[in-house]
């Protein structure tokens, strides 16, 4: 892949939260690239830092979090900006945030203001980023409501967030996110709070909008089923680090990292026999202040190599043109130690 | 005296109904009812796992709590065979009469973070049901708790610790140990794994299956995740807006559902395999009906792709169309619906 095709390229991103008890390294070296119009899935379990990556790209980290290292190159119309190096409140960042990169949050209930109508919140955003007066902005907002499948747009636009059902609220959230026709949509667990039938509707909508507007999308989720259904590429994270990434088919059928393999085996399959025991990963996710030395996965890893995995940290290196993995099973430890 | 027809059944729920009143105004007058559980019947066979599935608000949790009498049902029968062979209708018993039966039906909760008292040690948490039921001797209790903790895969040395020292999966094990303390025969598990991470979820599902074999437990397993239900259940019951729409053996249900809602639910589950991406998508449109103001006729008719005139006027009833297969649909016999396994 040549550099010009990359819309976003994240290199060795580190996001740390200094607290009284020590530094929580929520994201500790993550790299990935995204081409225009493609969908990247970021998967991992709770505490792996996947949501923090999403917020880090937009630089809207909660205090005391800050980007402690690495680059986030945002590449549009020949302009190459490193989002990690510009201040979060700078005009450049504010022009990109919402207009070029938009975010859909996990909980649609808490991400809308309860005291302003949903329509007004969307209109406010349109007027901020687009050269439109209030009347034009309202018309555009109604068109967006139609686009995302909210019925009776003209009356619904006056409603407040609590008057919407979960599915409709998520649709309104998406309408707001796409209102400025962003080039990249980051969807953080967009369907986790929803029922399966609603989830299917929302995923359909996202794919449809993506095709229509040629948006790139980063889908952050813990649900491997959702990833398999919509993503082109997948990055798997474990405890703030990238474990493995590659095209969706290679992740599901030719996974290299023991964690990815374990994760895939531990999801109950529709085709397995009733009563059959699942293969599970031993142990549980360690607390944030007490991360294992060496490869952070080694205490749970079935292919653990003594004196290697517990002493040295594997680097996140390319395996071939498309796959990248951080595991000593695939990289010679001697070379890396030097 | 109540009667259980089939000797294999440990629990029979007949026409269970639970309406929650909607109150309004200064005098809190009742202006309507949320029909949370509306004329639901099902049975639990000795030693089986019945999966109860449906979307949020369909009444699956309310139904399962009525079985425990954690909520008093509005009407209906809950016939239970006690360990000494008596048949009792739990719905008709007073709170005092139900006490000795409570220890035979226990519950595992969804959220392992809020269902354990943060100020009690493991010994107190798991030992409390023992204490309440008359095991006054501390030594005896200590022994039983350590036995229970070993059973669920926790180290007995941890019993003086508080819940905050444990991860989500371990906490759920504590909840399971507490539920098993009194040797129940039926365990109602309400979404026991949905708050857990995927890698930990598998451990807990395996544990539940092992315990069932070891202790001959009967599970009522309430969940919304169909692949988990498929893994653990012998039979599956599907609910929609307070009504039971279909009950069948797990494999038969997944192979060939008889109710259009079951078909839609099965096909909405994302398959974790990019090679099986659905080319043709048939997803439900619209929203779940409001249980306070359900539509006329079949509650599913506004969303049903196979709707006919009769569905809009007449409520279907749950009928046994084949042995062991119950479905509540006017067109169950003529429709050819597709499942997701061969």
XYZ file of C-alpha atoms in Angstrom:
680
model
C 0.000 0.000 0.000
C 1.468 3.307 -0.895
C 1.336 6.252 1.436
C -0.964 8.346 -0.697
C -3.861 5.929 -0.285
C -3.774 6.121 3.478
C -6.415 8.334 4.982
C -5.335 7.761 8.529
C -2.182 6.223 9.801
C -1.567 5.705 13.481
C 1.999 4.929 14.487
C 3.036 3.659 17.894
C 0.334 5.653 19.661
C 0.632 5.875 23.441
C -2.067 7.334 25.672
C -1.346 7.521 29.390
C -3.439 8.492 32.390
C -1.213 9.721 35.216
C -3.015 9.071 38.508
C -2.022 9.160 42.172
C -1.460 5.430 42.168
C 0.729 5.476 39.083
C 0.476 5.831 35.346
C -2.263 3.821 33.672
C -0.994 2.987 30.230
C -4.389 2.675 28.571
C -2.857 2.608 25.112
C 0.748 1.575 24.928
C 1.923 1.285 21.370
C -0.798 0.833 18.778
C -0.317 1.168 15.028
C -2.698 0.814 12.129
C -3.532 2.312 8.745
C -6.852 3.011 7.163
C -7.602 3.595 3.490
C -10.348 5.925 2.342
C -13.723 4.202 2.143
C -12.643 1.095 4.074
C -13.816 -0.266 7.405
C -11.402 -1.145 10.159
C -12.616 -3.092 13.169
C -10.834 -2.649 16.478
C -11.646 -5.558 18.778
C -10.651 -6.472 22.275
C -12.051 -7.091 25.728
C -12.863 -4.507 28.366
C -9.849 -2.505 29.452
C -7.827 -3.145 26.298
C -7.891 0.534 25.349
C -9.982 0.276 22.201
C -12.320 3.133 23.122
C -9.366 5.247 24.246
C -7.820 4.880 20.778
C -11.047 6.204 19.249
C -11.107 9.193 21.572
C -7.377 9.716 21.133
C -7.756 10.162 17.374
C -10.153 13.050 18.026
C -8.116 14.188 21.018
C -11.121 14.270 23.324
C -9.554 12.269 26.131
C -10.953 12.575 29.620
C -8.656 14.103 32.202
C -5.970 13.263 33.127
C -5.429 11.314 29.912
C -3.030 12.618 27.315
C -1.206 11.441 24.251
C 2.202 10.427 25.515
C 3.787 9.477 22.232
C 3.336 8.359 18.679
C 1.757 9.924 15.627
C -1.707 10.110 14.142
C -1.333 11.193 10.523
C -4.538 12.498 8.974
C -4.225 12.763 5.252
C -6.799 14.667 3.198
C -6.535 16.616 -0.021
C -2.780 16.424 0.077
C -2.626 17.931 3.547
C -0.875 15.780 6.071
C -1.555 16.699 9.687
C -0.249 14.905 12.761
C -3.250 15.034 15.071
C -1.150 13.869 17.994
C 1.082 16.937 17.863
C -1.498 19.720 17.641
C -3.188 20.975 20.834
C -6.678 19.566 21.464
C -8.268 23.028 21.516
C -6.502 24.430 18.460
C -8.580 25.706 15.555
C -7.138 23.046 13.225
C -8.246 20.281 15.558
C -11.658 21.853 16.047
C -12.138 22.139 12.311
C -11.352 18.466 11.825
C -13.311 17.198 14.801
C -16.946 16.724 13.817
C -16.447 17.895 10.248
C -13.856 15.511 8.874
C -13.849 12.885 11.609
C -17.065 12.185 13.483
C -17.775 9.900 16.417
C -20.787 7.782 17.308
C -20.838 6.926 20.989
C -21.804 3.690 22.669
C -24.585 5.016 24.844
C -27.002 7.122 22.858
C -28.909 7.967 26.041
C -26.070 9.779 27.737
C -24.524 11.404 24.694
C -27.456 13.692 23.886
C -28.285 16.606 26.115
C -31.586 15.912 27.890
C -32.586 19.605 27.999
C -32.206 20.471 24.312
C -34.270 18.917 21.563
C -32.377 16.413 19.428
C -33.077 18.542 16.344
C -31.560 21.655 17.913
C -28.414 19.784 18.851
C -27.975 18.598 15.279
C -28.773 22.057 13.865
C -26.187 23.604 16.181
C -23.525 21.270 14.872
C -24.438 21.935 11.227
C -24.308 25.708 11.733
C -20.957 25.441 13.449
C -19.283 23.545 10.652
C -21.205 24.437 7.520
C -22.004 27.712 5.935
C -25.751 27.518 6.479
C -28.325 29.680 8.201
C -30.776 28.224 10.690
C -33.504 27.561 8.134
C -31.169 25.719 5.775
C -29.657 23.810 8.666
C -33.111 22.682 9.797
C -33.972 21.476 6.312
C -30.710 19.578 6.108
C -31.348 18.049 9.550
C -34.764 16.809 8.392
C -33.198 15.335 5.303
C -30.668 13.567 7.526
C -33.497 12.174 9.656
C -35.056 10.716 6.509
C -31.692 9.380 5.413
C -31.173 7.430 8.648
C -34.759 6.181 8.672
C -36.410 8.196 11.419
C -40.106 8.474 10.496
C -42.071 11.787 10.727
C -38.937 13.927 10.568
C -40.804 17.224 10.833
C -42.312 16.382 14.236
C -39.485 14.175 15.482
C -36.986 16.999 15.104
C -38.647 18.823 18.009
C -38.513 15.798 20.321
C -36.106 15.319 23.209
C -33.761 12.367 23.603
C -35.957 10.590 26.156
C -38.823 10.477 23.672
C -36.789 8.288 21.322
C -36.397 4.513 21.676
C -32.883 3.049 21.876
C -32.720 2.248 18.171
C -34.094 5.616 17.076
C -31.730 7.442 19.412
C -28.796 5.644 17.839
C -30.135 6.618 14.410
C -30.321 10.269 15.541
C -26.753 9.972 16.821
C -25.674 8.702 13.409
C -27.611 11.499 11.686
C -25.667 13.998 13.787
C -22.358 12.306 13.045
C -22.847 12.304 9.269
C -24.359 15.813 9.149
C -21.087 17.354 7.946
C -20.318 14.473 5.590
C -17.179 13.336 7.393
C -14.445 11.358 5.668
C -14.061 9.096 8.665
C -16.695 7.854 11.058
C -15.550 6.336 14.327
C -18.288 4.157 15.796
C -17.568 3.139 19.380
C -19.678 0.083 20.234
C -22.580 1.518 18.215
C -24.838 -1.493 18.727
C -23.821 -2.879 22.112
C -26.760 -1.390 23.998
C -29.249 -2.571 21.364
C -31.248 -5.734 20.741
C -30.156 -8.066 17.952
C -32.911 -7.117 15.522
C -32.175 -3.411 16.075
C -28.450 -4.094 15.881
C -28.918 -5.625 12.448
C -30.859 -2.555 11.302
C -28.184 -0.128 12.546
C -25.333 -2.109 10.968
C -27.228 -2.136 7.667
C -27.703 1.616 7.926
C -24.028 2.255 8.640
C -22.929 0.154 5.677
C -25.442 1.809 3.393
C -24.357 5.321 4.430
C -20.731 4.376 4.099
C -21.227 3.215 0.533
C -23.248 6.288 -0.379
C -20.873 8.853 1.092
C -17.615 6.940 0.536
C -16.781 7.257 4.207
C -14.077 5.321 5.958
C -15.160 3.775 9.224
C -13.497 2.568 12.399
C -15.768 0.177 14.224
C -14.794 -0.364 17.833
C -16.473 -3.425 19.308
C -16.037 -6.522 21.424
C -18.470 -8.493 19.283
C -16.591 -10.669 16.799
C -19.818 -11.450 14.958
C -20.309 -7.781 14.136
C -16.696 -7.516 12.981
C -17.027 -10.515 10.676
C -20.163 -9.042 9.195
C -18.994 -5.514 8.316
C -15.215 -4.993 8.487
C -12.545 -5.120 5.767
C -9.595 -5.116 8.158
C -9.330 -5.981 11.823
C -6.962 -4.916 14.578
C -7.024 -7.006 17.762
C -5.929 -5.288 20.967
C -4.935 -6.713 24.315
C -4.079 -4.542 27.345
C -3.336 -1.400 25.391
C -1.207 -3.020 22.729
C -1.873 -4.225 19.250
C -1.815 -8.026 19.237
C -2.535 -8.678 15.610
C -4.016 -7.073 12.558
C -4.855 -8.052 9.015
C -7.682 -8.518 6.528
C -10.854 -9.852 8.111
C -10.544 -13.253 6.427
C -7.014 -13.846 7.677
C -7.969 -12.848 11.232
C -10.813 -15.348 11.314
C -9.256 -18.161 9.304
C -5.508 -17.735 9.614
C -4.966 -15.969 12.917
C -1.394 -15.781 14.158
C -1.593 -14.520 17.706
C -2.576 -17.020 20.445
C -4.898 -14.394 21.925
C -6.862 -14.020 18.683
C -7.096 -17.803 18.405
C -8.291 -18.088 22.011
C -10.842 -15.362 21.527
C -12.260 -17.014 18.425
C -12.477 -20.402 20.117
C -14.234 -19.065 23.172
C -17.253 -17.701 21.321
C -20.068 -20.226 21.235
C -20.711 -21.245 17.655
C -24.188 -21.739 16.278
C -22.957 -24.980 14.700
C -21.430 -26.611 17.767
C -23.261 -29.461 19.472
C -25.472 -28.708 22.457
C -23.721 -29.361 25.761
C -20.266 -29.290 24.165
C -17.684 -27.523 26.338
C -16.160 -24.332 25.003
C -12.455 -23.764 24.797
C -11.653 -20.845 27.023
C -8.639 -18.670 27.740
C -7.371 -19.384 31.260
C -7.287 -16.659 33.880
C -8.706 -13.208 33.542
C -7.677 -9.725 32.470
C -5.116 -8.316 34.940
C -5.836 -5.008 36.717
C -4.417 -1.832 35.081
C -1.699 -1.147 37.674
C -0.348 -4.623 37.648
C 0.418 -5.511 34.055
C 2.561 -8.605 33.490
C 6.168 -8.119 32.392
C 7.306 -9.064 28.918
C 4.453 -9.985 26.620
C 1.358 -8.928 28.583
C -0.521 -12.015 27.413
C 2.057 -14.543 28.622
C 0.329 -15.651 31.887
C -2.734 -16.713 29.879
C -0.955 -17.927 26.759
C -1.018 -21.636 25.821
C 2.139 -21.276 23.681
C 4.155 -19.414 26.303
C 7.948 -19.770 25.842
C 9.791 -19.681 29.151
C 12.487 -17.023 29.595
C 11.418 -15.349 26.373
C 7.821 -14.215 26.671
C 8.072 -13.301 30.341
C 11.299 -11.330 29.931
C 11.076 -9.508 26.619
C 8.362 -7.426 25.087
C 7.504 -8.483 21.548
C 7.401 -5.732 18.954
C 4.474 -5.107 16.684
C 6.084 -6.073 13.388
C 4.739 -6.760 9.913
C 4.514 -10.420 8.968
C 3.826 -9.770 5.305
C 2.279 -6.999 3.226
C -1.016 -7.026 5.055
C -0.604 -8.798 8.382
C 1.098 -7.536 11.483
C 1.572 -9.416 14.719
C 3.237 -8.948 18.072
C 4.318 -12.422 19.168
C 7.597 -14.296 19.567
C 6.129 -17.304 17.810
C 6.408 -15.342 14.601
C 9.384 -13.093 15.238
C 12.792 -14.264 16.225
C 13.252 -13.135 19.836
C 17.043 -12.879 19.466
C 16.792 -10.305 16.739
C 14.417 -8.176 18.721
C 16.316 -8.301 21.971
C 19.394 -6.805 20.411
C -54.721 -30.055 45.075
C -52.773 -29.152 42.003
C -51.578 -31.753 39.606
C -48.548 -32.074 37.378
C -49.521 -34.223 34.396
C -46.145 -35.409 33.234
C -43.972 -37.100 35.868
C -40.802 -35.770 34.217
C -41.781 -32.187 34.791
C -40.371 -30.488 37.832
C -42.121 -27.214 37.142
C -45.213 -26.339 35.185
C -46.184 -22.763 34.540
C -49.760 -22.317 33.357
C -51.286 -19.087 32.068
C -48.893 -16.947 34.051
C -49.756 -13.264 33.908
C -48.117 -10.235 35.444
C -49.496 -6.755 34.844
C -47.756 -3.730 36.314
C -50.166 -0.843 36.949
C -49.379 2.547 35.402
C -50.314 5.225 37.923
C -50.839 8.840 37.125
C -51.965 12.089 38.680
C -52.110 13.340 42.263
C -54.198 10.440 43.550
C -52.072 7.892 41.712
C -55.033 6.449 39.925
C -54.381 3.412 37.782
C -54.646 4.527 34.176
C -53.476 1.371 32.451
C -51.329 -1.722 32.711
C -47.997 -2.804 31.326
C -48.655 -6.348 30.229
C -45.173 -7.592 31.107
C -46.101 -11.279 31.087
C -49.323 -12.087 29.329
C -50.727 -15.605 29.582
C -47.478 -17.533 29.401
C -47.218 -21.307 29.829
C -44.167 -23.523 29.802
C -42.731 -26.547 31.569
C -39.343 -27.447 32.966
C -38.300 -31.098 32.801
C -36.159 -32.610 35.513
C -32.471 -32.080 34.679
C -32.893 -30.030 31.518
C -31.956 -26.496 30.572
C -34.709 -24.351 29.169
C -33.431 -21.212 27.448
C -35.782 -18.260 27.649
C -34.954 -15.718 24.948
C -36.350 -12.480 23.623
C -35.457 -8.847 23.232
C -35.364 -6.307 26.034
C -38.794 -5.612 27.431
C -40.288 -8.908 26.259
C -40.976 -10.034 29.821
C -38.394 -12.809 30.105
C -36.933 -11.461 33.335
C -40.375 -10.813 34.839
C -41.478 -14.343 33.948
C -38.380 -15.868 35.528
C -38.792 -13.801 38.689
C -42.429 -14.850 38.993
C -41.253 -18.473 38.962
C -39.161 -17.668 42.032
C -42.012 -15.623 43.497
C -39.576 -12.720 43.707
C -42.488 -10.961 42.016
C -46.062 -11.990 42.824
C -47.869 -12.935 39.619
C -51.198 -11.304 38.789
C -52.727 -14.668 37.921
C -51.797 -18.143 36.762
C -50.366 -21.289 38.255
C -46.787 -22.256 39.034
C -46.865 -25.946 39.888
C -43.695 -27.233 41.445
C -42.748 -30.733 42.589
C -40.884 -30.405 45.861
C -38.072 -32.730 46.884
C -40.436 -34.799 49.025
C -42.727 -35.403 46.090
C -45.495 -32.941 46.865
C -47.055 -30.839 44.165
C -47.626 -27.253 45.165
C -48.952 -24.239 43.341
C -46.375 -21.631 44.244
C -48.523 -18.801 42.955
C -51.195 -19.533 45.559
C -48.949 -19.887 48.592
C -48.548 -17.194 51.213
C -45.121 -15.744 51.926
C -44.801 -17.907 55.025
C -45.830 -21.111 53.275
C -43.377 -20.530 50.459
C -40.312 -20.255 52.699
C -39.374 -23.940 52.852
C -39.717 -24.173 49.063
C -37.474 -21.158 48.370
C -34.309 -23.113 49.004
C -35.184 -25.494 46.192
C -35.338 -22.723 43.596
C -32.398 -20.337 43.579
C -31.216 -17.560 41.349
C -28.023 -16.374 39.645
C -28.016 -12.681 38.781
C -26.806 -10.818 35.729
C -24.485 -8.205 37.147
C -21.725 -9.651 39.329
C -20.763 -6.136 40.417
C -24.041 -5.039 41.971
C -25.345 -8.405 43.153
C -22.655 -8.928 45.805
C -22.577 -6.803 48.964
C -19.251 -4.954 48.914
C -19.101 -4.893 52.732
C -19.404 -8.639 53.218
C -16.654 -11.195 52.891
C -17.063 -14.252 50.680
C -17.710 -16.303 53.798
C -20.606 -14.009 54.764
C -21.999 -13.814 51.236
C -21.978 -17.523 50.518
C -22.719 -18.427 54.153
C -25.721 -16.152 54.522
C -28.291 -18.487 52.952
C -26.934 -21.263 55.221
C -27.286 -19.090 58.296
C -30.799 -18.013 57.388
C -31.776 -21.633 56.910
C -30.619 -22.735 60.315
C -26.956 -23.666 60.021
C -25.987 -21.821 63.203
C -22.674 -23.548 63.837
C -19.856 -21.394 62.425
C -17.461 -24.311 61.940
C -20.036 -26.209 59.958
C -20.727 -23.150 57.828
C -17.047 -22.585 57.187
C -16.709 -26.120 55.941
C -19.697 -25.872 53.636
C -18.545 -22.525 52.204
C -15.089 -23.862 51.465
C -16.681 -26.872 49.792
C -18.851 -24.565 47.666
C -15.968 -22.322 46.667
C -13.959 -25.334 45.553
C -16.952 -26.530 43.581
C -17.098 -23.325 41.535
C -13.341 -23.189 41.012
C -12.303 -20.608 43.605
C -9.692 -21.163 46.293
C -11.239 -21.591 49.765
C -8.387 -19.528 51.261
C -10.014 -16.477 49.675
C -13.129 -16.654 51.834
C -12.068 -13.817 54.133
C -11.678 -11.423 51.195
C -14.182 -8.883 49.940
C -15.753 -8.933 46.452
C -13.707 -5.969 45.176
C -10.631 -8.182 45.131
C -12.124 -10.349 42.395
C -12.592 -9.956 38.649
C -15.976 -10.108 36.932
C -15.711 -13.819 36.144
C -14.662 -14.697 39.682
C -17.497 -12.625 41.109
C -19.954 -14.509 38.962
C -18.531 -17.737 40.413
C -19.199 -16.349 43.899
C -22.795 -15.651 42.861
C -23.083 -19.226 41.604
C -21.659 -20.611 44.872
C -24.243 -18.609 46.826
C -27.058 -19.918 44.627
C -25.912 -23.508 45.160
C -25.433 -23.207 48.931
C -28.785 -24.779 49.796
C -28.660 -27.606 47.247
C -31.386 -26.215 45.016
C -33.042 -28.388 42.395
C -33.943 -25.562 40.050
C -31.644 -22.647 39.276
C -32.971 -19.568 37.513
C -30.050 -17.855 35.776
C -30.925 -14.387 34.520
C -28.367 -13.346 31.874
C -25.529 -14.916 33.903
C -22.817 -14.274 31.320
C -23.877 -11.144 29.481
C -21.834 -8.791 31.678
C -18.653 -10.820 31.167
C -15.893 -10.583 28.583
C -15.837 -13.184 25.823
C -12.806 -15.077 27.123
C -14.286 -15.269 30.632
C -17.818 -15.951 29.444
C -16.724 -19.325 28.056
C -15.304 -20.361 31.457
C -18.572 -19.569 33.230
C -20.712 -21.351 30.619
C -18.511 -24.433 30.988
C -18.800 -24.230 34.773
C -22.590 -24.044 34.606
C -22.694 -27.103 32.349
C -20.321 -29.052 34.619
C -22.328 -28.191 37.724
C -25.531 -29.260 36.053
C -24.122 -32.716 35.341
C -22.555 -33.068 38.765
C -25.494 -31.869 40.841
C -28.371 -32.871 38.532
C -29.615 -29.310 38.349
C -32.477 -27.984 36.275
C -31.820 -24.570 34.703
C -34.126 -21.872 33.539
C -31.588 -19.902 31.514
C -32.700 -16.395 30.590
C -30.561 -14.722 27.932
C -30.662 -12.588 24.847
C -27.509 -14.009 23.255
C -28.736 -16.791 20.996
C -25.374 -18.468 20.482
C -24.933 -18.848 24.249
C -28.464 -20.231 24.529
C -27.776 -22.654 21.692
C -24.707 -23.944 23.519
C -26.312 -24.641 26.870
C -30.034 -25.282 26.326
C -31.948 -28.482 25.618
C -35.053 -26.544 24.726
C -35.660 -22.906 23.891
C -38.685 -20.726 24.601
C -39.028 -17.464 22.670
C -40.979 -14.526 24.052
C -42.229 -11.377 22.324
C -44.007 -8.518 24.128
C -45.078 -10.623 27.096
C -46.303 -13.554 25.012
C -44.717 -16.926 24.428
C -44.387 -17.274 20.648
C -42.536 -20.560 20.285
C -41.125 -23.452 22.329
C -39.052 -26.197 20.733
C -35.999 -28.421 21.079
C -32.901 -26.288 20.568
C -31.676 -27.919 17.384
C -35.104 -28.056 15.790
C -35.683 -24.400 16.565
C -32.380 -23.325 15.038
C -32.853 -25.620 12.029
C -36.377 -24.657 11.220
C -38.244 -22.082 13.258
C -42.033 -22.082 13.003
C -42.722 -18.517 14.099
C -41.745 -15.548 11.886
C -40.347 -13.693 14.896
C -38.023 -16.586 15.732
C -36.853 -16.606 12.124
C -36.109 -12.877 12.238
C -34.337 -13.179 15.569
C -32.128 -16.038 14.368
C -31.225 -14.293 11.143
C -30.291 -11.069 12.920
C -27.497 -12.768 14.856
C -24.147 -11.798 13.326
C -22.122 -14.885 12.401
C -18.479 -14.700 13.497
C -17.167 -15.828 10.125
C -16.531 -13.411 7.244
C -16.975 -16.262 4.730
C -20.604 -16.622 5.804
C -21.558 -13.007 5.284
C -25.199 -12.766 4.438
C -25.617 -11.689 0.858
C -29.337 -11.275 1.041
C -30.497 -9.463 4.117
C -33.975 -9.751 5.493
C -34.073 -7.748 8.633
C -37.102 -6.757 10.613
C -38.297 -3.243 10.217
C -39.972 -1.197 12.905
C -39.761 -1.368 16.658
C -40.871 -3.693 19.431
C -44.513 -3.017 20.357
C -45.324 -1.133 23.538
C -46.473 -3.646 26.182
C -48.773 -1.003 27.709
C -50.571 -0.542 24.428
C -50.036 -3.639 22.280
C -51.433 -3.823 18.740
C -54.706 -5.584 17.920
C -54.541 -9.245 17.015
C -51.103 -10.862 16.966
C -48.616 -8.547 18.713
C -46.054 -9.209 16.012
C -48.319 -8.313 13.065
C -47.004 -4.755 12.389
C -43.482 -6.123 11.832
C -44.310 -9.526 10.364
C -43.365 -10.069 6.706
C -46.017 -12.803 6.350
C -48.931 -10.835 7.807
C -52.504 -11.554 6.661
C -55.886 -10.100 7.581
C -56.553 -12.629 10.346
C -53.333 -11.616 12.135
C -54.595 -8.055 12.529
C -57.837 -9.030 14.227
C -57.440 -12.309 16.100
C -54.879 -13.199 18.742
C -53.206 -16.547 18.030
C -52.867 -19.054 20.867
C -49.898 -21.229 21.753
C -50.612 -24.643 20.237
C -48.695 -27.876 20.050
C -48.285 -28.360 16.290
C -45.920 -31.308 16.517
C -44.971 -33.301 19.634
C -42.958 -30.950 21.833
C -43.245 -28.001 19.429
C -45.425 -25.164 20.559
C -46.040 -22.151 18.397
C -48.391 -19.224 18.503
C -49.006 -18.216 14.895
C -52.035 -18.437 12.599
C -49.894 -19.475 9.664
C -47.495 -21.836 11.461
C -48.554 -24.852 9.391
C -48.248 -23.269 5.955
C -45.137 -21.111 6.315
C -41.753 -22.451 5.284
C -39.264 -20.501 7.386
C -35.506 -20.735 7.291
C -33.243 -21.449 10.242
C -29.533 -20.899 10.526
C -28.137 -24.415 10.897
C -28.494 -27.445 8.678
